[in-house]
Amino acid sequence: MDVNNLMEKFDIVKNDMKELSESCLKLSGSKDSKELNGEVLLQSLLSVIDKVLSAGSLNGNKKVSTFLDVVEQALKFIGPFIKTPGTQRSTSHTELELLVHTGSAIPQGLKTLLSTHAKVDIKMKEAAGDPSSYPGFTTVSLLSYSNLENSTEGFYSGMKKNESQNFKINSKVVTVSVSNTDTKHLNEPVNITLHHLEQSNQTSHTCVFWDSSNEGGAWSDRGCRVAESNPKYTVCSCNHLSSFAVLMALYDIESPFELQLISWIGLSLSLICLFLCILTFSLIRSIKSPRTTIHLHLCISLFIATLVFLAGISQTQNKVGCAVVAGMLHFFYLASFCWMCLEGIQLFRMVILVFNTNFKTSYMMAGGYGVPAIIVAVTALVNRDGYGTKKYCWLNLDLIWSFYGPVCVIITVNVFFFLVTVWKLAQKFSSLNPDLDSLHKIKAFTITAVAQLCILGIMWIFGCFQFEKDTLAMSYLFTIFGSLQGVMLFVMHCLFSKPVREEYENILSQLRAPRKRTYSEFNYSSKANASRSTQDTGESHI
């Protein structure tokens, strides 16, 4: 049967369903009711639902409203013709439990209906309705849909939200139907337990129902409240019956003007400082070593990442361009952590190994740029749509651990190497004939490396808290540490380094009086340069 024809028939049946339901109530007390086979009717209904859901034809809120209204009324119609105590059915796209009570007395007590993804607790007197019009039977049904959440995603006009808040359906959609013809306002609320599709303790959840009267159909929280919620499930208490789900609230990073100002000023200063670091480590020959090579590429990675961030983080108009920006940020920020990890390994080798402590350049390039390239390539193949969000050109929440996962591993490895390095340094200091000059240099190197790890690591620790509500303080800390990374690296590796300061003083003195240089100054400068050229960073003298 063609699905479009089914939907057209659903539209026709919707108008007549109330009359059919009333006819059902009359038939239930007559002899003709035996002629209707409830099991056959129920099987036909579930078969039609499966065809509609498998075809994915519910591509609009009006069609969803028609579909849910017809299903709810059909369950009211079929329920009285099912033999007591009820039935359970499961198909490829639905899961149903239906309870039936017959008798002249109105049923009492609490009944529980279960499915894989939901549970309903309802008092039978609420399901029966008004005692004056009690027809002699009571039915309660719980119908769970396997993939209806995809068709109902995005219809949130019935929800009140702020600008930084977004919603996402985090449960299966279920329909709860009873024989009571007036379920718009129950005397006692019904509890619906909905299991989460994504388990997280960093988001808040909202109980909602499908309101067909709201602009053709939309989710609304009117008449429903959260009775209990944890990472696994949410219990909704509602004073009416319909089709229900749970929404997960996501919060974007708030960006007040002060944060933007801090970010722009700090990142601009960082670019200048990183550029000075790149010039220092690439042009001054007297300080060149494997360690300064690592610093050079660390600064290059951060410089490009900062430049791309400033130029493209908010350019979300072009989805392809935004994805490219997000991919570049993912790559260069990971590269900066990989180069930082190489420095920890290099310090470890300097302390543990006596000879041949230097990395080959090809190995360093493979570790510093090859590893992040592989991670980004695999991530893009797995989920290329994960690069770019509605507000920023960065990784969305589904892919965020493709960045934080490797960062956590790198920080753990670095901490391990630093601990071993400090332990070995302490042993060498207490040995009989320590090389104090070299050991003091490595000690200073280790201190700056640990400080560098803290600067880069703390920034992204604060970044972990950017996906919750009311994290403005964390946003300020994240912005301050992130925008001033380049300044801090310049201070640590250049201004706090005595050889680099001497080179800066020498360059400044040449710029001030390039033609008035005396023989004695030249002689002194030559001796100083010769003395420095014979010194190493201590990496090959241990």
Coordinates of C-alpha atoms in Angstrom, one line a residue:
M1 CA 0.0 0.0 0.0
D2 CA 1.3 3.5 -0.9
V3 CA 2.3 5.5 2.1
N4 CA 0.9 8.8 0.8
N5 CA -2.4 7.1 0.3
L6 CA -2.2 5.9 3.9
M7 CA -1.6 9.4 5.1
E8 CA -4.6 10.7 3.1
K9 CA -6.7 8.0 4.6
F10 CA -5.4 9.0 8.0
D11 CA -6.7 12.5 7.3
I12 CA -10.1 11.2 6.4
V13 CA -10.2 8.8 9.4
K14 CA -9.2 11.6 11.7
N15 CA -12.4 13.5 11.1
D16 CA -14.5 10.4 11.7
M17 CA -12.6 8.9 14.5
K18 CA -14.6 10.6 17.3
E19 CA -17.8 9.1 15.8
L20 CA -16.1 5.7 15.5
S21 CA -15.0 5.9 19.1
E22 CA -18.6 6.7 20.2
S23 CA -19.9 3.8 18.1
C24 CA -17.3 1.6 19.8
L25 CA -18.7 2.5 23.2
K26 CA -22.2 1.5 22.1
L27 CA -21.0 -1.7 20.4
S28 CA -19.1 -2.8 23.5
G29 CA -22.4 -3.3 25.4
S30 CA -24.2 -5.0 22.5
K31 CA -24.2 -8.4 20.9
D32 CA -22.7 -7.1 17.7
S33 CA -19.4 -6.4 19.5
K34 CA -18.6 -10.1 19.3
E35 CA -18.3 -9.8 15.5
L36 CA -15.4 -7.4 15.9
N37 CA -12.0 -9.1 16.4
G38 CA -9.9 -6.7 18.4
E39 CA -6.6 -8.6 17.8
V40 CA -7.0 -8.4 14.0
L41 CA -7.8 -4.6 14.3
L42 CA -4.8 -4.1 16.5
Q43 CA -2.5 -6.0 14.2
S44 CA -3.8 -4.0 11.2
L45 CA -3.2 -0.7 13.0
L46 CA 0.4 -1.6 14.0
S47 CA 1.1 -2.8 10.4
V48 CA 0.0 0.6 9.0
I49 CA 2.1 2.4 11.6
D50 CA 5.1 0.4 10.6
K51 CA 4.7 1.3 7.0
V52 CA 4.4 5.0 7.7
L53 CA 7.4 5.1 10.0
S54 CA 9.6 2.9 7.8
A55 CA 8.9 5.2 4.7
G56 CA 9.9 8.3 6.7
S57 CA 7.0 10.2 5.2
L58 CA 6.2 12.3 8.3
N59 CA 8.2 15.2 7.1
G60 CA 6.1 18.0 8.6
N61 CA 4.5 18.9 11.9
K62 CA 0.9 18.8 10.4
K63 CA 1.5 15.2 9.2
V64 CA 2.9 14.3 12.6
S65 CA -0.2 15.8 14.3
T66 CA -2.5 13.8 12.1
F67 CA -0.6 10.6 12.6
L68 CA -0.5 10.9 16.4
D69 CA -4.2 11.9 16.7
V70 CA -5.3 9.0 14.6
V71 CA -3.2 6.5 16.5
E72 CA -4.5 7.8 19.8
Q73 CA -8.1 7.6 18.7
A74 CA -7.6 4.2 17.0
L75 CA -6.3 2.8 20.3
K76 CA -9.4 4.1 22.1
F77 CA -11.5 2.4 19.4
I78 CA -9.8 -1.0 19.4
G79 CA -9.2 -1.3 23.2
P80 CA -12.7 -2.5 24.2
F81 CA -12.5 -5.4 21.7
I82 CA -9.4 -6.8 23.2
K83 CA -10.0 -9.6 25.7
T84 CA -9.1 -9.1 29.3
P85 CA -6.6 -8.6 30.9
G86 CA -5.0 -7.2 27.7
T87 CA -2.2 -7.8 25.2
Q88 CA 1.4 -7.0 24.4
R89 CA 2.7 -6.5 20.9
S90 CA 6.1 -5.7 19.4
T91 CA 6.9 -4.9 15.7
S92 CA 9.9 -3.5 13.9
H93 CA 8.8 0.1 14.7
T94 CA 6.5 -0.1 17.7
E95 CA 6.1 -1.7 21.1
L96 CA 2.7 -1.8 22.7
E97 CA 1.1 -2.8 26.0
L98 CA -2.6 -2.6 26.4
L99 CA -4.6 -3.3 29.6
V100 CA -8.3 -4.0 29.6
H101 CA -10.7 -4.1 32.6
T102 CA -14.4 -5.1 32.3
G103 CA -17.2 -5.0 34.9
S104 CA -19.8 -2.8 36.3
A105 CA -17.6 -1.5 39.1
I106 CA -15.1 1.2 38.3
P107 CA -11.5 -0.2 38.8
Q108 CA -9.3 1.1 41.5
G109 CA -5.6 1.0 42.3
L110 CA -2.4 1.9 40.4
K111 CA -1.4 0.1 37.2
T112 CA 2.0 0.1 35.5
L113 CA 2.6 -0.4 31.8
L114 CA 6.1 -1.2 30.5
S115 CA 8.1 -1.0 27.3
T116 CA 11.8 -1.1 26.6
H117 CA 12.2 2.7 26.6
A118 CA 9.3 3.8 28.8
K119 CA 7.0 3.1 31.8
V120 CA 3.6 4.6 32.8
D121 CA 2.1 4.6 36.2
I122 CA -1.6 5.5 36.2
K123 CA -4.6 5.2 38.6
M124 CA -7.3 3.2 37.0
K125 CA -10.1 5.5 38.2
E126 CA -8.5 8.3 36.1
A127 CA -8.4 6.0 33.1
A128 CA -12.1 5.1 33.6
G129 CA -13.3 8.7 33.7
D130 CA -16.6 10.1 34.9
P131 CA -18.6 7.4 36.9
S132 CA -21.9 8.8 35.6
S133 CA -20.9 7.8 32.1
Y134 CA -18.9 4.7 32.8
P135 CA -19.4 2.3 29.9
G136 CA -18.5 -0.9 31.7
F137 CA -14.9 -1.2 30.6
T138 CA -11.6 0.6 31.1
T139 CA -8.6 0.5 28.7
V140 CA -5.0 1.8 29.1
S141 CA -2.4 1.6 26.4
L142 CA 1.3 2.6 26.1
L143 CA 2.7 2.7 22.5
S144 CA 6.4 3.4 22.0
Y145 CA 7.7 4.3 18.5
S146 CA 11.2 3.3 17.5
N147 CA 12.2 6.3 15.3
L148 CA 9.5 9.0 15.5
E149 CA 11.8 11.3 17.4
N150 CA 13.6 12.0 14.1
S151 CA 10.4 13.3 12.5
T152 CA 9.4 15.5 15.5
E153 CA 12.9 17.0 16.0
G154 CA 13.0 20.8 15.7
F155 CA 9.4 21.7 16.4
Y156 CA 9.8 23.7 19.6
S157 CA 7.6 26.8 19.1
G158 CA 5.7 25.8 22.2
M159 CA 8.8 26.0 24.4
K160 CA 10.1 29.1 26.1
K161 CA 13.9 29.4 25.7
N162 CA 16.6 32.0 25.8
E163 CA 18.9 32.8 23.0
S164 CA 21.8 30.6 24.2
Q165 CA 19.5 27.6 24.7
N166 CA 18.8 24.8 22.2
F167 CA 16.7 21.7 22.6
K168 CA 17.2 18.1 21.4
I169 CA 14.9 15.1 21.9
N170 CA 16.5 12.7 24.3
S171 CA 13.9 9.9 24.5
K172 CA 11.6 7.8 22.4
V173 CA 8.2 9.3 21.6
V174 CA 5.4 7.4 23.3
T175 CA 1.6 7.7 23.1
V176 CA -0.5 7.1 26.2
S177 CA -4.2 6.5 25.6
V178 CA -7.1 5.5 27.9
S179 CA -10.8 4.9 27.4
N180 CA -11.7 8.1 29.3
T181 CA -12.9 10.5 26.6
D182 CA -11.9 13.6 28.6
T183 CA -8.2 13.6 29.3
K184 CA -7.4 17.3 28.9
H185 CA -7.2 17.8 32.7
L186 CA -6.9 14.8 35.0
N187 CA -7.7 15.0 38.7
E188 CA -4.5 13.2 39.6
P189 CA -1.4 13.3 37.4
V190 CA 0.1 10.4 35.4
N191 CA 3.8 9.5 35.8
I192 CA 5.6 8.6 32.6
T193 CA 9.2 7.4 32.9
L194 CA 11.3 7.9 29.7
H195 CA 14.8 6.5 29.3
H196 CA 17.4 8.8 27.8
L197 CA 18.9 8.1 24.4
E198 CA 22.1 10.0 25.5
Q199 CA 23.1 9.6 29.1
S200 CA 24.7 12.8 30.5
N201 CA 24.7 14.6 33.8
Q202 CA 25.8 17.9 32.3
T203 CA 22.4 18.8 30.8
S204 CA 18.9 19.6 32.1
H205 CA 15.8 17.8 30.8
T206 CA 12.3 19.0 30.2
C207 CA 9.1 16.9 29.9
V208 CA 7.0 17.7 26.9
F209 CA 3.9 16.6 25.0
W210 CA 2.9 17.0 21.3
D211 CA 0.4 19.8 21.1
S212 CA -1.4 19.5 17.8
S213 CA -3.2 22.9 18.3
N214 CA 0.1 24.8 18.3
E215 CA 0.9 26.1 14.8
G216 CA 0.1 22.8 13.2
G217 CA 1.9 20.8 15.9
A218 CA 4.8 21.4 18.3
W219 CA 6.3 20.2 21.5
S220 CA 5.1 22.0 24.7
D221 CA 5.7 21.6 28.4
R222 CA 2.3 22.9 29.4
G223 CA 0.8 20.7 32.1
C224 CA 4.0 18.6 32.5
R225 CA 6.8 18.8 35.1
V226 CA 9.9 16.8 35.9
A227 CA 9.3 14.7 39.0
E228 CA 12.7 13.0 38.9
S229 CA 15.7 13.1 36.6
N230 CA 19.1 11.5 36.5
P231 CA 21.6 10.6 33.7
K232 CA 19.7 7.5 32.8
Y233 CA 16.0 8.5 32.8
T234 CA 13.5 11.3 33.5
V235 CA 10.1 10.8 35.3
C236 CA 7.4 13.2 33.9
S237 CA 4.3 14.1 35.9
C238 CA 1.5 15.3 33.6
N239 CA -2.1 16.2 34.2
H240 CA -3.3 15.3 30.7
L241 CA -2.7 12.5 28.2
S242 CA -1.2 12.7 24.7
S243 CA 2.1 11.7 23.1
F244 CA 5.2 12.5 25.2
A245 CA 9.0 12.8 25.1
V246 CA 11.9 14.3 27.0
L247 CA 13.9 17.3 25.7
M248 CA 17.6 17.8 26.5
A249 CA 18.6 21.4 26.9
L250 CA 21.9 22.5 25.4
Y251 CA 23.5 25.8 26.2
D252 CA 25.9 27.7 23.9
I253 CA 28.7 29.8 25.2
E254 CA 27.5 33.2 26.1
S255 CA 29.6 36.0 24.5
P256 CA 29.1 39.4 26.2
F257 CA 31.0 42.4 24.8
E258 CA 33.5 42.2 27.6
L259 CA 34.4 38.6 26.7
Q260 CA 34.8 39.5 23.0
L261 CA 37.0 42.5 23.9
I262 CA 39.2 40.4 26.1
S263 CA 39.5 37.8 23.4
W264 CA 40.4 40.2 20.6
I265 CA 43.0 42.2 22.7
G266 CA 44.5 39.0 24.2
L267 CA 44.7 37.1 20.9
S268 CA 46.2 40.1 19.1
L269 CA 48.9 40.3 21.8
S270 CA 49.4 36.6 21.6
L271 CA 49.9 36.8 17.8
I272 CA 52.6 39.5 18.2
C273 CA 54.4 37.5 21.0
L274 CA 54.2 34.2 19.1
F275 CA 55.6 35.9 16.0
L276 CA 58.5 37.2 18.1
C277 CA 59.1 33.6 19.4
I278 CA 59.1 32.2 15.9
L279 CA 61.7 34.8 14.8
T280 CA 63.8 34.2 17.9
F281 CA 63.9 30.4 17.6
S282 CA 64.4 30.3 13.8
L283 CA 67.0 33.2 13.3
I284 CA 69.2 33.2 16.4
R285 CA 71.7 30.4 15.8
S286 CA 73.5 30.5 19.1
I287 CA 70.4 29.1 21.0
K288 CA 69.4 26.5 18.4
S289 CA 68.9 22.9 19.8
P290 CA 66.3 20.2 19.6
R291 CA 64.5 21.8 22.4
T292 CA 64.2 25.2 20.7
T293 CA 63.1 23.4 17.5
I294 CA 60.2 21.9 19.5
H295 CA 59.4 25.4 20.8
L296 CA 59.5 26.8 17.3
H297 CA 56.9 24.4 16.0
L298 CA 54.8 24.7 19.1
C299 CA 54.7 28.5 18.5
I300 CA 54.0 28.0 14.8
S301 CA 51.0 25.7 15.6
L302 CA 49.6 28.1 18.1
F303 CA 50.2 31.1 15.8
I304 CA 48.3 29.5 12.9
A305 CA 45.5 28.3 15.3
T306 CA 45.1 31.8 16.8
L307 CA 45.1 33.5 13.4
V308 CA 42.5 31.0 12.0
F309 CA 40.4 31.5 15.2
L310 CA 40.4 35.3 14.9
A311 CA 39.6 35.2 11.2
G312 CA 37.0 32.4 10.9
I313 CA 35.6 31.2 14.2
S314 CA 32.3 33.1 13.6
Q315 CA 32.1 32.6 9.8
T316 CA 29.2 30.2 9.9
Q317 CA 27.4 31.4 6.7
N318 CA 29.3 29.0 4.5
K319 CA 29.0 25.5 5.8
V320 CA 32.0 24.1 3.8
G321 CA 34.2 27.0 4.8
C322 CA 33.1 26.7 8.5
A323 CA 33.9 23.0 8.4
V324 CA 37.4 23.8 7.0
V325 CA 38.0 26.4 9.8
A326 CA 36.9 23.9 12.4
G327 CA 39.2 21.2 10.9
M328 CA 42.2 23.5 10.9
L329 CA 41.6 24.5 14.5
H330 CA 41.2 20.9 15.5
F331 CA 44.5 20.1 13.7
F332 CA 46.7 22.9 14.9
Y333 CA 45.5 22.9 18.6
L334 CA 46.2 19.1 18.6
A335 CA 49.6 19.8 17.0
S336 CA 50.5 22.2 19.8
F337 CA 49.8 19.5 22.4
C338 CA 51.8 17.0 20.4
W339 CA 54.9 19.3 20.3
M340 CA 54.5 19.9 24.0
C341 CA 54.4 16.1 24.5
L342 CA 57.7 15.8 22.5
E343 CA 59.3 18.3 24.8
G344 CA 58.4 16.1 27.8
I345 CA 59.9 13.1 26.1
Q346 CA 63.0 15.0 25.1
L347 CA 63.7 16.1 28.7
F348 CA 63.2 12.5 29.8
R349 CA 65.8 11.4 27.3
M350 CA 68.2 14.1 28.4
V351 CA 68.1 12.8 32.0
I352 CA 68.0 9.1 31.3
L353 CA 70.2 8.7 28.3
V354 CA 73.9 9.8 28.4
F355 CA 74.6 9.7 24.6
N356 CA 72.5 10.4 21.5
T357 CA 69.8 12.2 23.3
N358 CA 68.6 14.2 20.3
F359 CA 65.5 13.4 18.3
K360 CA 65.8 13.0 14.5
T361 CA 63.9 15.8 12.8
S362 CA 61.9 13.4 10.7
Y363 CA 60.7 11.7 13.9
M364 CA 59.7 15.0 15.5
M365 CA 57.8 16.0 12.4
A366 CA 55.9 12.7 12.4
G367 CA 55.0 13.1 16.0
G368 CA 54.2 16.8 16.0
Y369 CA 52.2 16.9 12.7
G370 CA 51.5 13.3 11.7
V371 CA 49.6 12.2 14.8
P372 CA 47.1 15.1 14.7
A373 CA 46.7 14.7 11.0
I374 CA 45.7 11.1 11.5
I375 CA 43.2 12.0 14.3
V376 CA 41.6 14.7 12.2
A377 CA 41.4 12.5 9.1
V378 CA 39.7 9.7 11.0
T379 CA 37.3 12.1 12.7
A380 CA 36.3 13.6 9.4
L381 CA 35.7 10.2 7.8
V382 CA 33.6 9.1 10.8
N383 CA 31.4 12.2 11.0
R384 CA 32.3 15.0 8.6
D385 CA 29.1 16.9 9.6
G386 CA 30.5 17.2 13.1
Y387 CA 32.8 20.1 12.1
G388 CA 30.9 23.4 12.6
T389 CA 28.0 24.4 14.8
K390 CA 25.2 27.0 14.4
K391 CA 27.1 29.7 16.1
Y392 CA 30.8 28.8 15.9
C393 CA 33.2 27.0 13.5
W394 CA 34.3 24.4 16.0
L395 CA 33.6 20.8 16.9
N396 CA 30.0 20.0 17.8
L397 CA 29.2 18.0 21.0
D398 CA 29.2 14.7 19.2
L399 CA 32.8 15.1 18.2
I400 CA 34.2 17.1 21.0
W401 CA 36.0 14.1 22.6
S402 CA 38.0 13.6 19.4
F403 CA 39.8 16.7 20.7
Y404 CA 39.6 16.2 24.5
G405 CA 40.4 12.5 24.3
P406 CA 43.9 12.9 22.7
V407 CA 44.6 16.0 24.9
C408 CA 43.9 14.0 28.0
V409 CA 46.2 11.2 26.8
I410 CA 49.0 13.7 26.0
I411 CA 48.7 15.4 29.4
T412 CA 48.8 12.1 31.1
V413 CA 51.9 11.0 29.2
N414 CA 53.6 14.3 29.9
V415 CA 52.9 14.1 33.6
F416 CA 54.4 10.7 33.7
F417 CA 57.6 11.8 32.0
F418 CA 57.9 14.9 34.1
L419 CA 57.5 12.8 37.3
V420 CA 60.2 10.3 36.2
T421 CA 62.4 13.2 35.1
V422 CA 62.2 15.0 38.4
W423 CA 62.9 11.7 40.2
K424 CA 66.0 11.0 38.1
L425 CA 67.2 14.6 38.5
A426 CA 67.0 14.2 42.3
Q427 CA 69.0 11.0 42.1
K428 CA 71.7 12.7 39.9
F429 CA 71.9 15.7 42.3
S430 CA 72.6 13.3 45.2
S431 CA 75.3 11.3 43.3
L432 CA 79.0 11.6 44.1
N433 CA 80.1 13.6 41.0
P434 CA 77.1 15.4 39.6
D435 CA 77.5 17.7 36.6
L436 CA 75.8 20.6 38.4
D437 CA 75.8 23.1 35.5
S438 CA 74.0 20.7 33.2
L439 CA 71.6 19.4 35.9
H440 CA 70.6 23.0 36.8
K441 CA 69.9 23.7 33.2
I442 CA 67.7 20.6 32.9
K443 CA 66.0 21.5 36.1
A444 CA 65.1 25.0 34.7
F445 CA 64.0 23.4 31.4
T446 CA 61.7 21.0 33.4
I447 CA 60.2 23.8 35.4
T448 CA 59.3 25.8 32.3
A449 CA 57.9 22.7 30.6
V450 CA 55.7 22.0 33.5
A451 CA 54.5 25.6 33.6
Q452 CA 53.8 25.4 29.8
L453 CA 51.8 22.2 30.3
C454 CA 49.8 24.0 33.0
I455 CA 49.1 27.0 30.8
L456 CA 47.8 25.0 27.9
G457 CA 46.1 22.3 30.0
I458 CA 44.2 24.6 32.3
M459 CA 42.8 26.6 29.4
W460 CA 41.1 23.5 28.0
I461 CA 40.0 22.3 31.5
F462 CA 38.0 25.5 31.7
G463 CA 36.8 24.8 28.2
C464 CA 35.1 21.6 29.4
F465 CA 32.6 23.6 31.3
Q466 CA 31.4 25.7 28.3
F467 CA 28.5 23.4 27.5
E468 CA 26.4 24.0 30.6
K469 CA 24.2 26.9 31.8
D470 CA 25.5 29.6 34.1
T471 CA 29.2 29.1 33.3
L472 CA 30.0 32.8 32.8
A473 CA 32.9 32.7 35.2
M474 CA 34.4 29.7 33.4
S475 CA 33.9 31.5 30.1
Y476 CA 36.0 34.4 31.4
L477 CA 38.8 32.1 32.7
F478 CA 38.8 30.2 29.4
T479 CA 39.0 33.4 27.4
I480 CA 41.8 34.9 29.5
F481 CA 44.0 31.8 29.6
G482 CA 43.3 31.1 25.9
S483 CA 43.9 34.5 24.6
L484 CA 47.1 35.1 26.5
Q485 CA 48.8 31.8 25.7
G486 CA 51.3 33.4 23.3
V487 CA 52.2 36.1 25.8
M488 CA 52.9 33.6 28.5
L489 CA 55.1 31.4 26.2
F490 CA 57.1 34.5 25.1
V491 CA 57.7 35.4 28.7
M492 CA 58.7 31.9 29.7
H493 CA 60.9 30.9 26.8
C494 CA 62.3 34.2 25.7
L495 CA 62.3 36.9 28.5
F496 CA 63.1 34.4 31.3
S497 CA 65.9 32.8 29.3
K498 CA 69.3 34.4 29.9
P499 CA 70.9 33.5 26.6
V500 CA 67.9 34.9 24.7
R501 CA 67.9 38.1 26.8
E502 CA 71.6 38.6 26.0
E503 CA 70.9 38.2 22.3
Y504 CA 68.0 40.7 22.5
E505 CA 70.4 43.1 24.3
N506 CA 73.0 42.6 21.6
I507 CA 70.5 43.2 18.8
L508 CA 69.1 46.3 20.5
S509 CA 72.6 47.8 21.0
Q510 CA 73.3 47.3 17.3
L511 CA 70.1 49.0 16.4
R512 CA 70.7 52.0 18.6
A513 CA 74.3 52.7 17.4
P514 CA 75.2 50.6 14.4
R515 CA 78.0 53.0 13.2
K516 CA 79.5 53.9 16.5
R517 CA 80.6 50.5 17.5
T518 CA 84.2 50.5 19.0
Y519 CA 86.8 47.9 18.7
S520 CA 86.5 47.0 22.3
E521 CA 82.7 46.4 21.9
F522 CA 83.3 44.3 18.9
N523 CA 85.9 42.3 20.7
Y524 CA 83.7 41.8 23.7
S525 CA 80.7 40.8 21.5
S526 CA 82.8 38.4 19.5
K527 CA 84.1 36.8 22.7
A528 CA 80.6 36.6 24.1
N529 CA 79.3 35.0 20.9
A530 CA 82.2 32.6 20.8
S531 CA 81.7 31.7 24.4
R532 CA 78.0 31.0 23.8
S533 CA 78.7 29.1 20.7
T534 CA 80.8 26.7 22.6
Q535 CA 78.0 26.2 25.2
D536 CA 75.3 23.8 24.5
T537 CA 71.9 23.6 26.3
G538 CA 73.3 20.8 28.4
E539 CA 71.6 18.2 26.3
S540 CA 74.8 16.3 25.4
H541 CA 77.1 16.8 28.4
I542 CA 75.3 14.6 30.9

